[in-house]
Amino acid sequence: MSSSFEKLQHFIRKQMRMSHIYQPVMLMSLLRNQGQSSVTDIAKDFLSRDNSQIEYYEEIVKRWPTTTLKSHGLIEKNKNQYSLNGFNDLNPQQVQMLVADCEARLAEFLQKQADSVFDHRRKSSGTISGNVRYRVLSQAKYHCELCGISADQKALDVDHIVPRNKGGSDDISNLQVLCYSCNRMKRDTDDADFRAIREQKDARESGCLFCEIPDERVIAENELAYAIRDGFPVSELHTLVIPKRHVASYFDLGRPEVNACNALLSELREDIKKKDSTVTGFNVGINDGESSGQTIFHCHIHLIPRRDGDVASPRGGVRGVIPERQSY
């Protein structure tokens, strides 16, 4: 038994502490390739073992190449199996020629993107795990959160809102989805745009109830927003989602703040439904301006659980802010 073997076995069996798949997969890659593997080969081995990435690309398969190739009559889909129409009519040489044509088109495409998509992704998303990346992309419904373009039209990046070199974390609340074009433009203005967001996030106003909320009232938070139960609830578990920055109007929130509030609303909706199985719906509302009924001039979003039979006639919902207009 060699000392190298003993050292490796001791590490694997006794010392290895895992928060992801990376350590054992990297060692297996090296062991199976005569002790030498390129960074690309190891990355491919990571990808083959990372279920979150497999799930992400399964969604890509179902959404875009399938639709286009089926519309041209090139493929058929039966449940989770795909078939290439006319494959049995091809001879081996023709198959090789078609594969070579695909490789050529792929190389041409990758060359065009080399200085934008992949170079910037390596720099901006190096510490974001596959699982978090998949969750962020799913929440954004595979669209750029700035220009709205979808993943079938342009490659998407998962990027930090507040950059790491400005103190931003890898927490999911500090991540957003941008297409490679928007991300490249944003990169050039990081200092101007995102330093201001971080400074504003900590802005407080003396005497503002929501700027001075006691820590013990906070039930959930992320980098840019927090949540409390309403002090005068309309219904049980009535919750408020509040941006940390002191800003009166919802319409003055920045896009990252809107994203942070929406993330908390979704999280709290699921939490409320788990806590109370009688909840069958929600009203989500914002009082913006004195004439709308706003009394605390720090933006806050009401998440009000509703239950069957909690009022005689729920029809019209938020239209009830003007009672005579609720029913229609």
Coordinates of C-alpha atoms in Angstrom, one line a residue:
M1 CA 0.0 0.0 0.0
S2 CA 1.7 3.2 -1.2
S3 CA 1.9 6.4 0.9
S4 CA 0.1 8.3 -1.9
F5 CA -2.7 5.8 -1.8
E6 CA -3.0 6.1 2.0
K7 CA -3.0 9.8 1.9
L8 CA -5.7 10.0 -0.8
Q9 CA -7.8 7.3 0.9
H10 CA -7.5 9.0 4.3
F11 CA -8.6 12.4 2.8
I12 CA -11.5 10.9 0.9
R13 CA -12.8 8.7 3.8
K14 CA -12.0 10.9 6.8
Q15 CA -11.2 14.5 5.9
M16 CA -13.3 15.4 2.9
R17 CA -16.0 18.0 3.9
M18 CA -18.5 18.6 1.1
S19 CA -20.9 21.4 0.3
H20 CA -21.1 20.3 -3.3
I21 CA -20.0 17.6 -5.7
Y22 CA -16.8 19.2 -6.7
Q23 CA -14.0 17.5 -4.6
P24 CA -14.8 13.8 -5.3
V25 CA -15.7 14.5 -9.0
M26 CA -12.4 16.3 -9.5
L27 CA -10.4 13.5 -7.9
M28 CA -12.2 10.9 -10.0
S29 CA -11.5 12.9 -13.2
L30 CA -7.8 12.9 -12.3
L31 CA -7.7 9.3 -11.3
R32 CA -9.4 8.1 -14.5
N33 CA -7.2 10.1 -16.8
Q34 CA -3.8 8.9 -15.6
G35 CA -3.5 11.7 -13.1
Q36 CA -3.9 14.6 -15.6
S37 CA -7.0 16.5 -16.6
S38 CA -7.6 19.9 -18.2
V39 CA -9.8 22.4 -16.5
T40 CA -12.3 21.9 -19.4
D41 CA -12.4 18.1 -18.8
I42 CA -13.0 18.5 -15.1
A43 CA -15.7 21.1 -15.8
K44 CA -17.4 18.6 -18.1
D45 CA -17.3 16.0 -15.3
F46 CA -18.9 18.5 -12.9
L47 CA -21.6 19.1 -15.5
S48 CA -22.3 15.4 -15.9
R49 CA -22.9 15.0 -12.2
D50 CA -24.7 18.3 -11.4
N51 CA -28.4 17.5 -11.4
S52 CA -29.4 21.2 -11.3
Q53 CA -27.5 21.8 -14.5
I54 CA -29.0 18.8 -16.1
E55 CA -32.5 20.0 -15.1
Y56 CA -31.7 23.4 -16.6
Y57 CA -30.6 22.0 -19.9
E58 CA -33.6 19.6 -20.0
E59 CA -35.8 22.7 -19.9
I60 CA -33.7 24.3 -22.7
V61 CA -34.2 21.1 -24.8
K62 CA -38.0 21.1 -24.3
R63 CA -38.4 24.8 -24.9
W64 CA -36.4 26.0 -27.9
P65 CA -34.5 23.7 -30.2
T66 CA -37.4 21.2 -30.1
T67 CA -39.9 23.9 -31.3
T68 CA -37.7 25.1 -34.1
L69 CA -36.5 21.7 -35.4
K70 CA -40.1 20.3 -35.2
S71 CA -41.4 23.3 -37.2
H72 CA -39.0 22.4 -40.0
G73 CA -40.0 18.8 -39.9
L74 CA -36.6 17.6 -38.9
I75 CA -37.4 15.8 -35.6
E76 CA -40.2 14.0 -33.8
K77 CA -40.9 13.8 -30.1
N78 CA -42.5 10.9 -28.3
K79 CA -42.7 11.6 -24.5
N80 CA -39.1 12.1 -23.5
Q81 CA -37.6 10.5 -26.6
Y82 CA -36.5 12.3 -29.8
S83 CA -36.0 10.9 -33.2
L84 CA -34.4 12.4 -36.3
N85 CA -36.7 12.1 -39.4
G86 CA -35.0 10.3 -42.3
F87 CA -32.0 9.1 -40.3
N88 CA -32.3 5.6 -41.7
D89 CA -32.0 7.0 -45.2
L90 CA -28.5 8.4 -44.5
N91 CA -25.3 6.5 -45.1
P92 CA -22.3 6.8 -42.6
Q93 CA -20.4 9.2 -44.8
Q94 CA -23.5 11.5 -45.0
V95 CA -23.8 11.4 -41.2
Q96 CA -20.2 12.4 -40.8
M97 CA -20.6 15.3 -43.3
L98 CA -23.7 16.6 -41.5
V99 CA -22.0 16.4 -38.1
A100 CA -19.0 18.3 -39.6
D101 CA -21.4 21.0 -40.9
C102 CA -22.9 21.3 -37.4
E103 CA -19.5 21.6 -35.8
A104 CA -18.5 24.3 -38.3
R105 CA -21.6 26.3 -37.5
L106 CA -21.1 25.9 -33.8
A107 CA -17.5 27.0 -34.0
E108 CA -18.5 30.1 -36.0
F109 CA -21.1 31.0 -33.4
L110 CA -18.8 30.4 -30.4
Q111 CA -16.1 32.6 -32.0
K112 CA -18.5 35.5 -32.3
Q113 CA -19.4 35.2 -28.6
A114 CA -15.9 34.5 -27.2
D115 CA -15.2 38.1 -26.2
S116 CA -18.6 38.7 -24.6
V117 CA -20.6 35.8 -23.2
F118 CA -18.0 33.3 -22.0
D119 CA -15.2 35.7 -21.0
H120 CA -17.6 37.8 -18.9
R121 CA -19.4 34.8 -17.4
R122 CA -16.1 33.4 -16.1
K123 CA -15.4 36.7 -14.4
S124 CA -18.8 37.5 -13.0
S125 CA -20.3 34.1 -12.1
G126 CA -17.3 32.1 -11.0
T127 CA -18.5 31.5 -7.4
I128 CA -22.2 30.9 -8.2
S129 CA -23.2 27.3 -7.8
G130 CA -25.1 25.4 -10.4
N131 CA -28.1 25.0 -8.1
V132 CA -28.3 28.7 -7.4
R133 CA -27.8 29.6 -11.1
Y134 CA -30.7 27.2 -12.0
R135 CA -33.0 28.8 -9.4
V136 CA -32.2 32.4 -10.5
L137 CA -32.8 31.5 -14.1
S138 CA -36.1 29.8 -13.3
Q139 CA -37.3 32.7 -11.2
A140 CA -36.6 35.0 -14.2
K141 CA -38.4 32.6 -16.5
Y142 CA -35.3 32.4 -18.7
H143 CA -35.5 36.1 -19.7
C144 CA -33.1 39.0 -19.3
E145 CA -34.4 41.2 -16.4
L146 CA -33.3 44.4 -18.1
C147 CA -34.3 44.1 -21.8
G148 CA -36.6 41.1 -21.6
I149 CA -35.0 39.0 -24.3
S150 CA -35.4 35.2 -23.9
A151 CA -32.7 32.5 -23.6
D152 CA -33.6 31.1 -27.1
Q153 CA -32.6 34.4 -28.6
K154 CA -29.5 35.4 -26.6
A155 CA -27.3 33.7 -24.0
L156 CA -28.1 34.6 -20.4
D157 CA -25.7 35.4 -17.5
V158 CA -26.4 35.2 -13.8
D159 CA -24.8 38.3 -12.3
H160 CA -24.4 40.1 -9.0
I161 CA -26.5 43.2 -8.5
V162 CA -24.1 44.7 -6.0
P163 CA -20.7 43.5 -7.3
R164 CA -18.5 41.3 -5.0
N165 CA -15.8 43.9 -5.2
K166 CA -18.3 46.4 -3.7
G167 CA -19.3 44.1 -0.9
G168 CA -22.1 42.1 -2.5
S169 CA -22.7 38.5 -1.5
D170 CA -23.5 35.4 -3.5
D171 CA -26.9 35.2 -1.8
I172 CA -29.7 34.5 -4.3
S173 CA -31.3 37.9 -3.4
N174 CA -28.2 39.6 -4.8
L175 CA -28.3 37.9 -8.2
Q176 CA -30.1 38.8 -11.4
V177 CA -30.4 37.4 -14.9
L178 CA -29.0 39.6 -17.7
C179 CA -28.4 38.7 -21.4
Y180 CA -24.7 38.9 -22.4
S181 CA -25.3 42.3 -24.1
C182 CA -26.9 44.0 -21.1
N183 CA -24.3 42.4 -18.8
R184 CA -21.5 43.7 -20.9
M185 CA -22.9 47.2 -20.9
K186 CA -23.6 47.0 -17.1
R187 CA -20.0 45.8 -16.5
D188 CA -18.7 49.1 -17.8
T189 CA -20.9 51.1 -15.4
D190 CA -20.5 48.9 -12.3
D191 CA -19.0 51.7 -10.1
A192 CA -21.6 54.3 -11.1
D193 CA -24.7 52.2 -10.9
F194 CA -24.2 49.6 -8.2
R195 CA -22.2 51.5 -5.7
A196 CA -25.1 54.0 -5.5
I197 CA -27.6 51.1 -5.0
R198 CA -25.5 49.8 -2.0
E199 CA -25.3 53.2 -0.5
Q200 CA -29.0 53.9 -0.9
K201 CA -29.9 50.5 0.5
D202 CA -28.6 51.7 3.9
A203 CA -30.3 55.0 3.7
R204 CA -32.6 55.6 6.7
E205 CA -34.9 58.5 7.8
S206 CA -35.1 59.4 11.5
G207 CA -38.7 58.9 12.8
C208 CA -39.8 56.6 10.0
L209 CA -41.5 53.5 11.4
F210 CA -40.1 51.2 8.8
C211 CA -36.6 52.6 8.9
E212 CA -36.5 51.9 12.7
I213 CA -38.3 48.6 12.8
P214 CA -37.1 46.4 15.7
D215 CA -35.1 43.4 14.6
E216 CA -37.4 41.0 16.4
R217 CA -40.3 41.9 14.2
V218 CA -38.5 40.9 11.0
I219 CA -39.7 37.5 9.8
A220 CA -37.7 37.3 6.5
E221 CA -35.2 39.4 4.6
N222 CA -32.8 39.5 1.7
E223 CA -30.2 42.1 0.7
L224 CA -32.6 44.8 -0.4
A225 CA -35.9 44.1 1.4
Y226 CA -37.4 42.7 4.6
A227 CA -40.8 41.5 5.8
I228 CA -42.9 41.8 9.0
R229 CA -46.4 40.9 10.0
D230 CA -48.8 43.8 9.8
G231 CA -49.4 45.5 13.1
F232 CA -53.2 45.9 12.3
P233 CA -53.9 42.9 10.2
V234 CA -56.8 42.7 7.8
S235 CA -56.6 38.9 8.1
E236 CA -54.5 36.4 10.0
L237 CA -50.9 36.3 8.7
H238 CA -51.3 39.6 6.9
T239 CA -47.7 40.5 6.0
L240 CA -45.8 43.5 4.7
V241 CA -42.8 43.4 2.4
I242 CA -40.7 46.6 2.7
P243 CA -37.6 47.8 0.8
K244 CA -34.7 48.6 3.2
R245 CA -34.0 51.9 1.5
H246 CA -36.2 54.8 2.6
V247 CA -38.3 55.5 -0.5
A248 CA -41.9 56.7 -0.4
S249 CA -43.2 55.4 -3.8
Y250 CA -43.1 51.9 -5.3
F251 CA -42.5 53.6 -8.6
D252 CA -39.2 55.0 -7.3
L253 CA -37.8 51.6 -6.5
G254 CA -34.9 50.4 -8.6
R255 CA -35.2 47.1 -10.6
P256 CA -33.1 45.2 -8.1
E257 CA -35.3 46.4 -5.3
V258 CA -38.4 45.3 -7.1
N259 CA -36.8 41.9 -7.8
A260 CA -36.0 41.6 -4.1
C261 CA -39.5 42.5 -3.0
N262 CA -41.0 40.0 -5.5
A263 CA -38.7 37.3 -4.3
L264 CA -39.9 37.8 -0.7
L265 CA -43.5 37.9 -1.8
S266 CA -43.2 34.5 -3.5
E267 CA -41.3 33.1 -0.5
L268 CA -43.8 34.3 2.0
R269 CA -46.8 33.2 0.0
E270 CA -45.5 29.6 0.1
D271 CA -44.7 30.0 3.8
I272 CA -48.2 31.2 4.6
K273 CA -49.8 28.4 2.7
K274 CA -47.8 25.9 4.6
K275 CA -48.7 27.5 7.9
D276 CA -52.4 27.7 7.2
S277 CA -54.1 25.2 4.9
T278 CA -57.3 27.3 4.9
V279 CA -55.7 30.0 2.8
T280 CA -57.1 29.8 -0.7
G281 CA -56.0 33.2 -2.2
F282 CA -54.2 36.5 -1.7
N283 CA -54.6 40.2 -2.2
V284 CA -51.4 42.0 -3.0
G285 CA -51.6 45.7 -2.7
I286 CA -49.7 49.0 -2.5
N287 CA -51.0 52.3 -1.2
D288 CA -49.0 54.9 -3.2
G289 CA -49.7 58.5 -2.3
E290 CA -51.9 60.2 0.3
S291 CA -55.0 60.1 -1.8
S292 CA -54.6 56.3 -2.1
G293 CA -54.6 55.9 1.6
Q294 CA -50.9 55.8 2.3
T295 CA -50.1 56.8 5.9
I296 CA -46.5 55.7 6.3
F297 CA -44.5 57.2 3.5
H298 CA -42.0 54.4 3.2
C299 CA -43.0 52.0 0.4
H300 CA -44.6 48.8 1.6
I301 CA -46.4 46.0 -0.1
H302 CA -49.4 44.2 1.6
L303 CA -49.6 40.4 1.2
I304 CA -53.1 39.6 2.6
P305 CA -54.1 35.9 2.9
R306 CA -57.8 35.2 1.9
R307 CA -59.9 32.3 2.9
D308 CA -63.1 30.9 1.4
G309 CA -66.1 32.6 3.1
D310 CA -64.0 35.3 4.9
V311 CA -66.4 38.0 3.4
A312 CA -69.9 37.6 2.0
S313 CA -68.9 38.6 -1.6
P314 CA -65.2 38.8 -2.5
R315 CA -65.9 39.6 -6.1
G316 CA -63.9 42.6 -7.3
G317 CA -61.1 42.2 -4.8
V318 CA -58.9 45.3 -4.7
R319 CA -61.6 47.2 -6.5
G320 CA -63.1 47.5 -3.0
V321 CA -60.8 50.5 -2.3
I322 CA -63.7 52.5 -3.8
P323 CA -66.6 50.5 -2.3
E324 CA -69.3 51.4 -4.8
R325 CA -67.1 50.2 -7.6
Q326 CA -66.2 46.8 -6.1
S327 CA -69.1 44.8 -7.7
Y328 CA -69.5 44.9 -11.4

